[in-house]
Amino acid sequence: MNFVAYNPTRLVFGAGSLSKLGELTSPYGKKALIVTGGNSVKKSGVFARAVASLNAAGVAVAECAGIEPNPRITSVKRGADIARAEKCDVVIALGGGSAMDASKVIAAAALYDGDPWNLIGHGQENWAIPKQALPIITVPTLAATGSEMNAGAVISNEETKVKSFVQAECLFPKVAVVYPELTLSVPQDQTAYGVCDIITHVTEGYFNGVDGTPIQDRFAEGVIINAIEWGKKAVADGNNLDAREQVQWASIVALNGWVQAGTSGGYPVHMIEHALSAHHDITHGAGLAIVNPAWMRFAAKSRPERFAQFAERVFGLSPAGKDTTTLALEGIDAYVTFLKEIGCPTTLSEVGIGEELFEQYAKDAVLVVRDKEGNLLGRPPMSQDDIVAVLRSAL
Ligand code: NZQ
Ligand code: ZN
């Protein structure tokens, strides 16, 4: 193993953390831009509580509301304009992954003179990866992306139908204020999609990483097992705070770099899903529930022993009397059964996607993350024909 791990975000987790938002923010400035999604944080009263805590600590507030799921670059531009006009010196995300991702790019765009779309990698010659951003503070209201404690953001361009990402050190939040109680109001379907997103962040590293990472293997399996156990409980009873807490914690460790340390894998399932949600505006976690099992069946052909390990260790399936491939496929079936049990779609037809644009999705999926031959990074690398075949198998 040969790697560098770095995560500077201060994590303040648990009961009472929201009331500390003001004191945690005040070292970073006197005026905060609060970035929110639709109406959920107003309806639940979370917005008012956040503002009260900030004002009590002497922090004034400006607002950028209305960040849409699959946040758009036009909203980022709007947010950056508000941040500049209101002379904000810190950006607070109060919402799901979409509000958090938009906040990060708003924080960078506020200090950038060019078109904010240059900050997002989309195959351009000169990717203006941000080197500076206003300080960012995240307050997640949905457990899914892990954006609260990582340096990534995913933004969509509604004109070009491209959804892509940026990752930069300056986008690490200074503080993640994580109060799992805020997720109690998340609807059942979004809870399930969030659980699927969490698990997929871990499976990407587990199946695409390098060999010889036994600690990371057990770490990944542990996170997946717990996300399944507590995810089922959170979906069954949205008011189960213990379950909400465990799922929230799982979402953080699944993508803050700890599980992935030393594995250096690709994210093929994410790249394919982003192409789908760019064109159809589907929920990210729902798209992953469709693509991941189809991708697993494809990848298991070249590395059945890895998928057999997943079947045995995560789902407790017995290898007795089975060949490796049979066990591998049984593990994938068990995963699909779990996804269906929590109410996730597992076929493209369930979300109204047909085969018309398969070639386009394949092209989009390799726009940024590809090897020298133009294949999508992963184990195994995927040609555009492979991507189309995987999508066809998910119809
Ligand atoms: O917009 P509001 O009104 O807040 O409603 C949202 C939205 O409709 C609702 N919601 C959030 N918290 C709630 C709530 N409803 C009731 N009570 C609450 N407490 O849930 C809906 C979905 O919200 P969204 O923020 O879009 O969901 P999620 O957290 O799943 O974020 C998805 C976005 O993050 C990107 C995805 O691609 C997608 O664009 N990702 C970001 C990553 C990262 N930065 O590391 C990694 C991921 O792989 C992912 O790609
Ligand atoms: Zn994801």
mmCIF file of C-alpha atoms in Angstrom, residues 62-387:
data_model
loop_
_atom_site.group_PDB
_atom_site.id
_atom_site.type_symbol
_atom_site.label_atom_id
_atom_site.label_comp_id
_atom_site.label_asym_id
_atom_site.label_seq_id
_atom_site.Cartn_x
_atom_site.Cartn_y
_atom_site.Cartn_z
ATOM 1 C CA ALA A 62 -27.894 36.148 3.740
ATOM 2 C CA GLU A 63 -29.732 33.381 1.948
ATOM 3 C CA CYS A 64 -29.556 31.405 -1.275
ATOM 4 C CA ALA A 65 -32.650 29.190 -1.303
ATOM 5 C CA GLY A 66 -34.004 26.857 -3.976
ATOM 6 C CA ILE A 67 -31.023 24.653 -4.803
ATOM 7 C CA GLU A 68 -32.560 21.817 -6.779
ATOM 8 C CA PRO A 69 -31.765 18.096 -6.384
ATOM 9 C CA ASN A 70 -28.999 17.423 -8.947
ATOM 10 C CA PRO A 71 -27.893 21.030 -8.409
ATOM 11 C CA ARG A 72 -27.390 23.169 -11.458
ATOM 12 C CA ILE A 73 -24.562 25.447 -12.441
ATOM 13 C CA THR A 74 -27.087 28.281 -12.886
ATOM 14 C CA SER A 75 -27.910 28.001 -9.165
ATOM 15 C CA VAL A 76 -24.214 28.071 -8.347
ATOM 16 C CA LYS A 77 -23.847 31.304 -10.341
ATOM 17 C CA ARG A 78 -26.844 32.782 -8.543
ATOM 18 C CA GLY A 79 -25.386 31.807 -5.159
ATOM 19 C CA ALA A 80 -21.974 33.262 -5.969
ATOM 20 C CA ASP A 81 -23.614 36.529 -7.045
ATOM 21 C CA ILE A 82 -25.488 36.726 -3.736
ATOM 22 C CA ALA A 83 -22.319 35.917 -1.762
ATOM 23 C CA ARG A 84 -20.478 38.763 -3.507
ATOM 24 C CA ALA A 85 -23.320 41.263 -3.357
ATOM 25 C CA GLU A 86 -23.939 40.569 0.326
ATOM 26 C CA LYS A 87 -20.211 40.484 1.116
ATOM 27 C CA CYS A 88 -20.485 37.101 2.801
ATOM 28 C CA ASP A 89 -17.300 35.686 4.283
ATOM 29 C CA VAL A 90 -18.475 32.146 4.998
ATOM 30 C CA VAL A 91 -20.886 29.728 3.274
ATOM 31 C CA ILE A 92 -23.146 27.408 5.266
ATOM 32 C CA ALA A 93 -24.885 24.476 3.584
ATOM 33 C CA LEU A 94 -28.125 23.516 5.274
ATOM 34 C CA GLY A 95 -29.634 20.596 3.413
ATOM 35 C CA GLY A 96 -28.898 17.398 1.525
ATOM 36 C CA GLY A 97 -25.988 16.614 -0.777
ATOM 37 C CA SER A 98 -27.356 18.985 -3.391
ATOM 38 C CA ALA A 99 -27.283 22.028 -1.088
ATOM 39 C CA MET A 100 -23.853 20.967 0.232
ATOM 40 C CA ASP A 101 -22.352 20.477 -3.239
ATOM 41 C CA ALA A 102 -23.774 23.751 -4.498
ATOM 42 C CA SER A 103 -22.381 25.542 -1.415
ATOM 43 C CA LYS A 104 -18.887 24.263 -2.082
ATOM 44 C CA VAL A 105 -18.846 25.482 -5.658
ATOM 45 C CA ILE A 106 -20.544 28.764 -4.679
ATOM 46 C CA ALA A 107 -17.756 29.270 -2.135
ATOM 47 C CA ALA A 108 -15.154 28.784 -4.865
ATOM 48 C CA ALA A 109 -17.064 30.692 -7.552
ATOM 49 C CA ALA A 110 -17.421 33.715 -5.251
ATOM 50 C CA LEU A 111 -13.633 34.135 -5.504
ATOM 51 C CA TYR A 112 -13.348 33.220 -9.187
ATOM 52 C CA ASP A 113 -13.753 35.700 -12.033
ATOM 53 C CA GLY A 114 -14.534 33.264 -14.842
ATOM 54 C CA ASP A 115 -17.534 31.087 -15.666
ATOM 55 C CA PRO A 116 -18.147 28.737 -12.681
ATOM 56 C CA TRP A 117 -18.665 25.820 -15.099
ATOM 57 C CA ASN A 118 -14.881 25.998 -15.717
ATOM 58 C CA LEU A 119 -14.485 24.793 -12.115
ATOM 59 C CA ILE A 120 -16.264 21.508 -12.872
ATOM 60 C CA GLY A 121 -14.375 18.860 -14.859
ATOM 61 C CA HIS A 122 -16.299 18.152 -18.054
ATOM 62 C CA GLY A 123 -13.622 17.251 -20.560
ATOM 63 C CA GLN A 124 -12.378 20.828 -21.132
ATOM 64 C CA GLU A 125 -8.732 21.465 -21.949
ATOM 65 C CA ASN A 126 -8.076 23.727 -18.956
ATOM 66 C CA TRP A 127 -9.954 22.586 -15.879
ATOM 67 C CA ALA A 128 -9.871 25.509 -13.423
ATOM 68 C CA ILE A 129 -9.682 23.313 -10.314
ATOM 69 C CA PRO A 130 -10.337 25.792 -7.494
ATOM 70 C CA LYS A 131 -7.366 26.833 -5.386
ATOM 71 C CA GLN A 132 -9.327 29.064 -3.038
ATOM 72 C CA ALA A 133 -12.839 29.224 -1.651
ATOM 73 C CA LEU A 134 -14.705 30.990 1.113
ATOM 74 C CA PRO A 135 -14.764 28.857 4.285
ATOM 75 C CA ILE A 136 -17.504 26.225 4.064
ATOM 76 C CA ILE A 137 -19.594 24.793 6.883
ATOM 77 C CA THR A 138 -21.929 21.868 6.267
ATOM 78 C CA VAL A 139 -25.081 20.959 8.162
ATOM 79 C CA PRO A 140 -26.499 17.842 6.481
ATOM 80 C CA THR A 141 -30.213 17.098 6.708
ATOM 81 C CA LEU A 142 -30.058 13.849 4.728
ATOM 82 C CA ALA A 143 -27.696 10.898 5.147
ATOM 83 C CA ALA A 144 -26.366 9.880 1.747
ATOM 84 C CA THR A 145 -23.523 11.582 -0.048
ATOM 85 C CA GLY A 146 -20.954 12.158 2.685
ATOM 86 C CA SER A 147 -20.450 15.604 1.147
ATOM 87 C CA GLU A 148 -20.477 17.014 4.676
ATOM 88 C CA MET A 149 -16.937 15.740 5.271
ATOM 89 C CA ASN A 150 -15.317 15.486 1.872
ATOM 90 C CA ALA A 151 -13.856 17.797 -0.730
ATOM 91 C CA GLY A 152 -16.056 16.810 -3.647
ATOM 92 C CA ALA A 153 -19.049 18.383 -5.343
ATOM 93 C CA VAL A 154 -21.223 17.233 -8.223
ATOM 94 C CA ILE A 155 -22.954 19.829 -10.408
ATOM 95 C CA SER A 156 -25.186 19.550 -13.484
ATOM 96 C CA ASN A 157 -25.281 21.689 -16.582
ATOM 97 C CA GLU A 158 -28.876 21.714 -17.737
ATOM 98 C CA GLU A 159 -27.972 23.082 -21.183
ATOM 99 C CA THR A 160 -25.329 20.524 -22.131
ATOM 100 C CA LYS A 161 -26.882 17.687 -20.079
ATOM 101 C CA VAL A 162 -23.567 16.963 -18.398
ATOM 102 C CA LYS A 163 -23.344 16.157 -14.698
ATOM 103 C CA SER A 164 -19.805 16.080 -13.360
ATOM 104 C CA PHE A 165 -17.618 16.757 -10.390
ATOM 105 C CA VAL A 166 -14.826 18.733 -8.864
ATOM 106 C CA GLN A 167 -12.565 17.748 -6.017
ATOM 107 C CA ALA A 168 -10.181 20.235 -4.426
ATOM 108 C CA GLU A 169 -8.515 20.702 -1.071
ATOM 109 C CA CYS A 170 -10.085 24.145 -0.573
ATOM 110 C CA LEU A 171 -13.535 22.543 -0.763
ATOM 111 C CA PHE A 172 -13.103 20.548 2.429
ATOM 112 C CA PRO A 173 -15.634 22.020 4.867
ATOM 113 C CA LYS A 174 -14.007 23.710 7.833
ATOM 114 C CA VAL A 175 -16.657 22.189 10.074
ATOM 115 C CA ALA A 176 -19.353 19.552 9.586
ATOM 116 C CA VAL A 177 -22.151 20.082 12.083
ATOM 117 C CA VAL A 178 -23.933 16.757 12.083
ATOM 118 C CA TYR A 179 -27.127 16.441 14.041
ATOM 119 C CA PRO A 180 -28.845 13.200 13.018
ATOM 120 C CA GLU A 181 -32.170 14.402 14.391
ATOM 121 C CA LEU A 182 -32.390 16.650 11.326
ATOM 122 C CA THR A 183 -32.836 13.560 9.172
ATOM 123 C CA LEU A 184 -35.967 12.356 10.992
ATOM 124 C CA SER A 185 -38.144 14.185 8.454
ATOM 125 C CA VAL A 186 -36.520 12.612 5.379
ATOM 126 C CA PRO A 187 -39.224 10.685 3.455
ATOM 127 C CA GLN A 188 -39.001 6.908 3.200
ATOM 128 C CA ASP A 189 -37.934 6.814 -0.455
ATOM 129 C CA GLN A 190 -35.138 9.373 -0.021
ATOM 130 C CA THR A 191 -33.982 7.493 3.092
ATOM 131 C CA ALA A 192 -33.667 4.301 1.057
ATOM 132 C CA TYR A 193 -31.884 6.027 -1.838
ATOM 133 C CA GLY A 194 -29.480 7.546 0.673
ATOM 134 C CA VAL A 195 -28.677 4.117 2.117
ATOM 135 C CA CYS A 196 -28.003 2.834 -1.387
ATOM 136 C CA ASP A 197 -25.684 5.783 -2.083
ATOM 137 C CA ILE A 198 -23.760 5.080 1.135
ATOM 138 C CA ILE A 199 -23.289 1.409 0.286
ATOM 139 C CA THR A 200 -22.274 2.180 -3.278
ATOM 140 C CA HIS A 201 -19.558 4.583 -2.102
ATOM 141 C CA VAL A 202 -18.064 1.649 -0.249
ATOM 142 C CA THR A 203 -18.567 -0.985 -2.939
ATOM 143 C CA GLU A 204 -16.817 1.216 -5.505
ATOM 144 C CA GLY A 205 -13.559 1.069 -3.516
ATOM 145 C CA TYR A 206 -14.098 -2.528 -2.445
ATOM 146 C CA PHE A 207 -14.508 -3.864 -5.971
ATOM 147 C CA ASN A 208 -12.307 -1.459 -7.935
ATOM 148 C CA GLY A 209 -9.394 -0.983 -5.537
ATOM 149 C CA VAL A 210 -5.966 -2.577 -5.615
ATOM 150 C CA ASP A 211 -5.260 -5.999 -4.106
ATOM 151 C CA GLY A 212 -3.763 -6.511 -0.663
ATOM 152 C CA THR A 213 -5.864 -4.172 1.505
ATOM 153 C CA PRO A 214 -7.208 -6.535 4.204
ATOM 154 C CA ILE A 215 -7.898 -3.822 6.779
ATOM 155 C CA GLN A 216 -9.813 -1.749 4.237
ATOM 156 C CA ASP A 217 -11.742 -4.886 3.191
ATOM 157 C CA ARG A 218 -12.959 -5.512 6.722
ATOM 158 C CA PHE A 219 -13.621 -1.820 7.242
ATOM 159 C CA ALA A 220 -15.684 -1.676 4.054
ATOM 160 C CA GLU A 221 -17.600 -4.846 4.904
ATOM 161 C CA GLY A 222 -18.351 -3.487 8.383
ATOM 162 C CA VAL A 223 -19.721 -0.239 7.003
ATOM 163 C CA ILE A 224 -21.868 -2.086 4.445
ATOM 164 C CA ILE A 225 -23.205 -4.561 7.024
ATOM 165 C CA ASN A 226 -24.169 -1.721 9.357
ATOM 166 C CA ALA A 227 -25.656 0.398 6.574
ATOM 167 C CA ILE A 228 -27.837 -2.584 5.649
ATOM 168 C CA GLU A 229 -28.868 -3.347 9.237
ATOM 169 C CA TRP A 230 -29.570 0.235 10.335
ATOM 170 C CA GLY A 231 -30.720 1.342 6.892
ATOM 171 C CA LYS A 232 -33.547 -1.201 7.003
ATOM 172 C CA LYS A 233 -34.583 0.142 10.401
ATOM 173 C CA ALA A 234 -34.479 3.789 9.290
ATOM 174 C CA VAL A 235 -36.584 2.961 6.230
ATOM 175 C CA ALA A 236 -39.083 0.933 8.276
ATOM 176 C CA ASP A 237 -39.463 3.629 10.931
ATOM 177 C CA GLY A 238 -38.305 7.119 10.044
ATOM 178 C CA ASN A 239 -38.633 8.184 13.681
ATOM 179 C CA ASN A 240 -36.071 5.667 14.906
ATOM 180 C CA LEU A 241 -33.351 8.079 16.022
ATOM 181 C CA ASP A 242 -30.831 5.322 16.771
ATOM 182 C CA ALA A 243 -31.161 4.126 13.194
ATOM 183 C CA ARG A 244 -30.956 7.666 11.797
ATOM 184 C CA GLU A 245 -27.788 8.201 13.823
ATOM 185 C CA GLN A 246 -26.066 5.057 12.589
ATOM 186 C CA VAL A 247 -27.031 5.711 8.979
ATOM 187 C CA GLN A 248 -25.739 9.270 9.264
ATOM 188 C CA TRP A 249 -22.426 8.068 10.665
ATOM 189 C CA ALA A 250 -22.186 5.441 7.938
ATOM 190 C CA SER A 251 -22.708 8.124 5.290
ATOM 191 C CA ILE A 252 -19.761 10.091 6.670
ATOM 192 C CA VAL A 253 -17.262 7.239 6.920
ATOM 193 C CA ALA A 254 -18.346 5.852 3.561
ATOM 194 C CA LEU A 255 -16.915 8.825 1.687
ATOM 195 C CA ASN A 256 -14.588 10.862 3.877
ATOM 196 C CA GLY A 257 -11.542 8.976 2.662
ATOM 197 C CA TRP A 258 -11.073 6.520 5.528
ATOM 198 C CA VAL A 259 -12.541 3.415 3.902
ATOM 199 C CA GLN A 260 -10.897 4.248 0.596
ATOM 200 C CA ALA A 261 -7.399 4.945 2.026
ATOM 201 C CA GLY A 262 -4.858 2.996 0.001
ATOM 202 C CA THR A 263 -7.383 1.365 -2.309
ATOM 203 C CA SER A 264 -7.137 3.923 -5.162
ATOM 204 C CA GLY A 265 -10.002 2.567 -7.213
ATOM 205 C CA GLY A 266 -12.214 4.136 -9.858
ATOM 206 C CA TYR A 267 -15.896 5.015 -9.512
ATOM 207 C CA PRO A 268 -17.403 3.417 -12.632
ATOM 208 C CA VAL A 269 -20.901 2.976 -11.193
ATOM 209 C CA HIS A 270 -21.008 6.644 -10.190
ATOM 210 C CA MET A 271 -19.770 7.843 -13.555
ATOM 211 C CA ILE A 272 -22.475 5.842 -15.342
ATOM 212 C CA GLU A 273 -25.179 6.994 -12.916
ATOM 213 C CA HIS A 274 -24.196 10.638 -13.268
ATOM 214 C CA ALA A 275 -24.740 10.319 -17.023
ATOM 215 C CA LEU A 276 -28.237 8.943 -16.377
ATOM 216 C CA SER A 277 -29.243 11.614 -13.870
ATOM 217 C CA ALA A 278 -27.827 14.341 -16.150
ATOM 218 C CA HIS A 279 -30.311 13.366 -18.827
ATOM 219 C CA HIS A 280 -33.265 12.279 -16.702
ATOM 220 C CA ASP A 281 -32.912 14.148 -13.403
ATOM 221 C CA ILE A 282 -33.453 10.944 -11.403
ATOM 222 C CA THR A 283 -32.369 10.709 -7.755
ATOM 223 C CA HIS A 284 -28.698 9.726 -7.551
ATOM 224 C CA GLY A 285 -29.201 6.868 -5.052
ATOM 225 C CA ALA A 286 -32.051 5.408 -7.101
ATOM 226 C CA GLY A 287 -29.886 5.448 -10.205
ATOM 227 C CA LEU A 288 -27.113 3.666 -8.302
ATOM 228 C CA ALA A 289 -29.549 0.944 -7.192
ATOM 229 C CA ILE A 290 -30.141 0.203 -10.871
ATOM 230 C CA VAL A 291 -26.587 0.478 -12.189
ATOM 231 C CA ASN A 292 -24.596 -1.130 -9.366
ATOM 232 C CA PRO A 293 -26.029 -4.684 -9.510
ATOM 233 C CA ALA A 294 -25.797 -4.675 -13.319
ATOM 234 C CA TRP A 295 -22.192 -3.505 -13.089
ATOM 235 C CA MET A 296 -21.447 -6.112 -10.392
ATOM 236 C CA ARG A 297 -22.616 -8.937 -12.693
ATOM 237 C CA PHE A 298 -20.322 -7.587 -15.393
ATOM 238 C CA ALA A 299 -17.304 -7.165 -13.092
ATOM 239 C CA ALA A 300 -17.828 -10.504 -11.334
ATOM 240 C CA LYS A 301 -16.992 -12.288 -14.578
ATOM 241 C CA SER A 302 -13.381 -11.141 -14.370
ATOM 242 C CA ARG A 303 -12.971 -11.362 -10.584
ATOM 243 C CA PRO A 304 -15.486 -13.851 -9.187
ATOM 244 C CA GLU A 305 -13.420 -14.510 -6.038
ATOM 245 C CA ARG A 306 -13.819 -10.883 -4.909
ATOM 246 C CA PHE A 307 -17.583 -11.055 -5.311
ATOM 247 C CA ALA A 308 -17.663 -14.445 -3.588
ATOM 248 C CA GLN A 309 -15.911 -12.815 -0.623
ATOM 249 C CA PHE A 310 -18.601 -10.117 -0.612
ATOM 250 C CA ALA A 311 -21.326 -12.810 -0.646
ATOM 251 C CA GLU A 312 -19.751 -14.713 2.194
ATOM 252 C CA ARG A 313 -18.689 -11.877 4.461
ATOM 253 C CA VAL A 314 -21.468 -9.336 3.904
ATOM 254 C CA PHE A 315 -24.454 -11.613 3.404
ATOM 255 C CA GLY A 316 -23.173 -14.653 5.303
ATOM 256 C CA LEU A 317 -23.747 -16.973 2.354
ATOM 257 C CA SER A 318 -22.160 -20.385 2.604
ATOM 258 C CA PRO A 319 -19.606 -21.426 0.007
ATOM 259 C CA ALA A 320 -20.260 -25.112 0.685
ATOM 260 C CA GLY A 321 -20.762 -27.118 -2.489
ATOM 261 C CA LYS A 322 -20.674 -24.056 -4.767
ATOM 262 C CA ASP A 323 -18.212 -22.874 -7.327
ATOM 263 C CA THR A 324 -16.880 -19.315 -6.914
ATOM 264 C CA THR A 325 -19.014 -17.838 -9.678
ATOM 265 C CA THR A 326 -22.231 -19.290 -8.267
ATOM 266 C CA LEU A 327 -21.451 -17.861 -4.834
ATOM 267 C CA ALA A 328 -20.500 -14.497 -6.379
ATOM 268 C CA LEU A 329 -23.809 -14.271 -8.242
ATOM 269 C CA GLU A 330 -25.774 -15.324 -5.155
ATOM 270 C CA GLY A 331 -24.194 -12.400 -3.271
ATOM 271 C CA ILE A 332 -25.274 -9.963 -5.977
ATOM 272 C CA ASP A 333 -28.803 -11.455 -5.878
ATOM 273 C CA ALA A 334 -28.850 -10.977 -2.099
ATOM 274 C CA TYR A 335 -27.884 -7.342 -2.581
ATOM 275 C CA VAL A 336 -30.694 -6.857 -5.109
ATOM 276 C CA THR A 337 -33.159 -8.468 -2.676
ATOM 277 C CA PHE A 338 -32.066 -5.955 -0.026
ATOM 278 C CA LEU A 339 -32.456 -3.017 -2.430
ATOM 279 C CA LYS A 340 -35.966 -4.160 -3.347
ATOM 280 C CA GLU A 341 -36.839 -4.686 0.302
ATOM 281 C CA ILE A 342 -36.080 -1.042 1.119
ATOM 282 C CA GLY A 343 -37.993 0.128 -1.948
ATOM 283 C CA CYS A 344 -35.265 1.020 -4.430
ATOM 284 C CA PRO A 345 -35.801 0.528 -8.167
ATOM 285 C CA THR A 346 -33.442 -2.046 -9.675
ATOM 286 C CA THR A 347 -34.271 -1.728 -13.388
ATOM 287 C CA LEU A 348 -34.174 1.210 -15.805
ATOM 288 C CA SER A 349 -37.768 0.621 -16.861
ATOM 289 C CA GLU A 350 -38.924 1.365 -13.306
ATOM 290 C CA VAL A 351 -37.662 4.935 -13.684
ATOM 291 C CA GLY A 352 -38.871 5.274 -17.273
ATOM 292 C CA ILE A 353 -35.476 5.067 -19.000
ATOM 293 C CA GLY A 354 -35.250 3.167 -22.304
ATOM 294 C CA GLU A 355 -32.320 2.331 -24.540
ATOM 295 C CA GLU A 356 -32.573 5.360 -26.880
ATOM 296 C CA LEU A 357 -29.615 7.262 -25.393
ATOM 297 C CA PHE A 358 -27.385 4.371 -24.246
ATOM 298 C CA GLU A 359 -24.509 5.391 -26.551
ATOM 299 C CA GLN A 360 -24.723 8.964 -25.276
ATOM 300 C CA TYR A 361 -24.583 7.858 -21.613
ATOM 301 C CA ALA A 362 -21.547 5.702 -22.402
ATOM 302 C CA LYS A 363 -19.808 8.672 -24.020
ATOM 303 C CA ASP A 364 -20.673 10.955 -21.105
ATOM 304 C CA ALA A 365 -19.475 8.422 -18.524
ATOM 305 C CA VAL A 366 -15.909 8.530 -19.899
ATOM 306 C CA LEU A 367 -15.783 12.303 -20.290
ATOM 307 C CA VAL A 368 -13.426 12.857 -17.325
ATOM 308 C CA VAL A 369 -12.339 9.628 -15.652
ATOM 309 C CA ARG A 370 -10.757 7.417 -18.307
ATOM 310 C CA ASP A 371 -7.505 5.608 -19.002
ATOM 311 C CA LYS A 372 -5.162 6.156 -21.960
ATOM 312 C CA GLU A 373 -7.272 3.909 -24.149
ATOM 313 C CA GLY A 374 -10.376 5.944 -23.347
ATOM 314 C CA ASN A 375 -11.862 3.242 -21.096
ATOM 315 C CA LEU A 376 -13.748 4.070 -17.928
ATOM 316 C CA LEU A 377 -11.460 3.470 -14.916
ATOM 317 C CA GLY A 378 -12.341 0.485 -12.766
ATOM 318 C CA ARG A 379 -11.753 -3.243 -12.435
ATOM 319 C CA PRO A 380 -12.006 -4.120 -15.222
ATOM 320 C CA PRO A 381 -11.751 -0.907 -17.254
ATOM 321 C CA MET A 382 -14.887 -0.491 -19.366
ATOM 322 C CA SER A 383 -15.145 0.355 -23.043
ATOM 323 C CA GLN A 384 -18.168 2.311 -24.169
ATOM 324 C CA ASP A 385 -19.545 -0.964 -25.565
ATOM 325 C CA ASP A 386 -19.189 -2.522 -22.095
ATOM 326 C CA ILE A 387 -21.124 0.385 -20.586
#
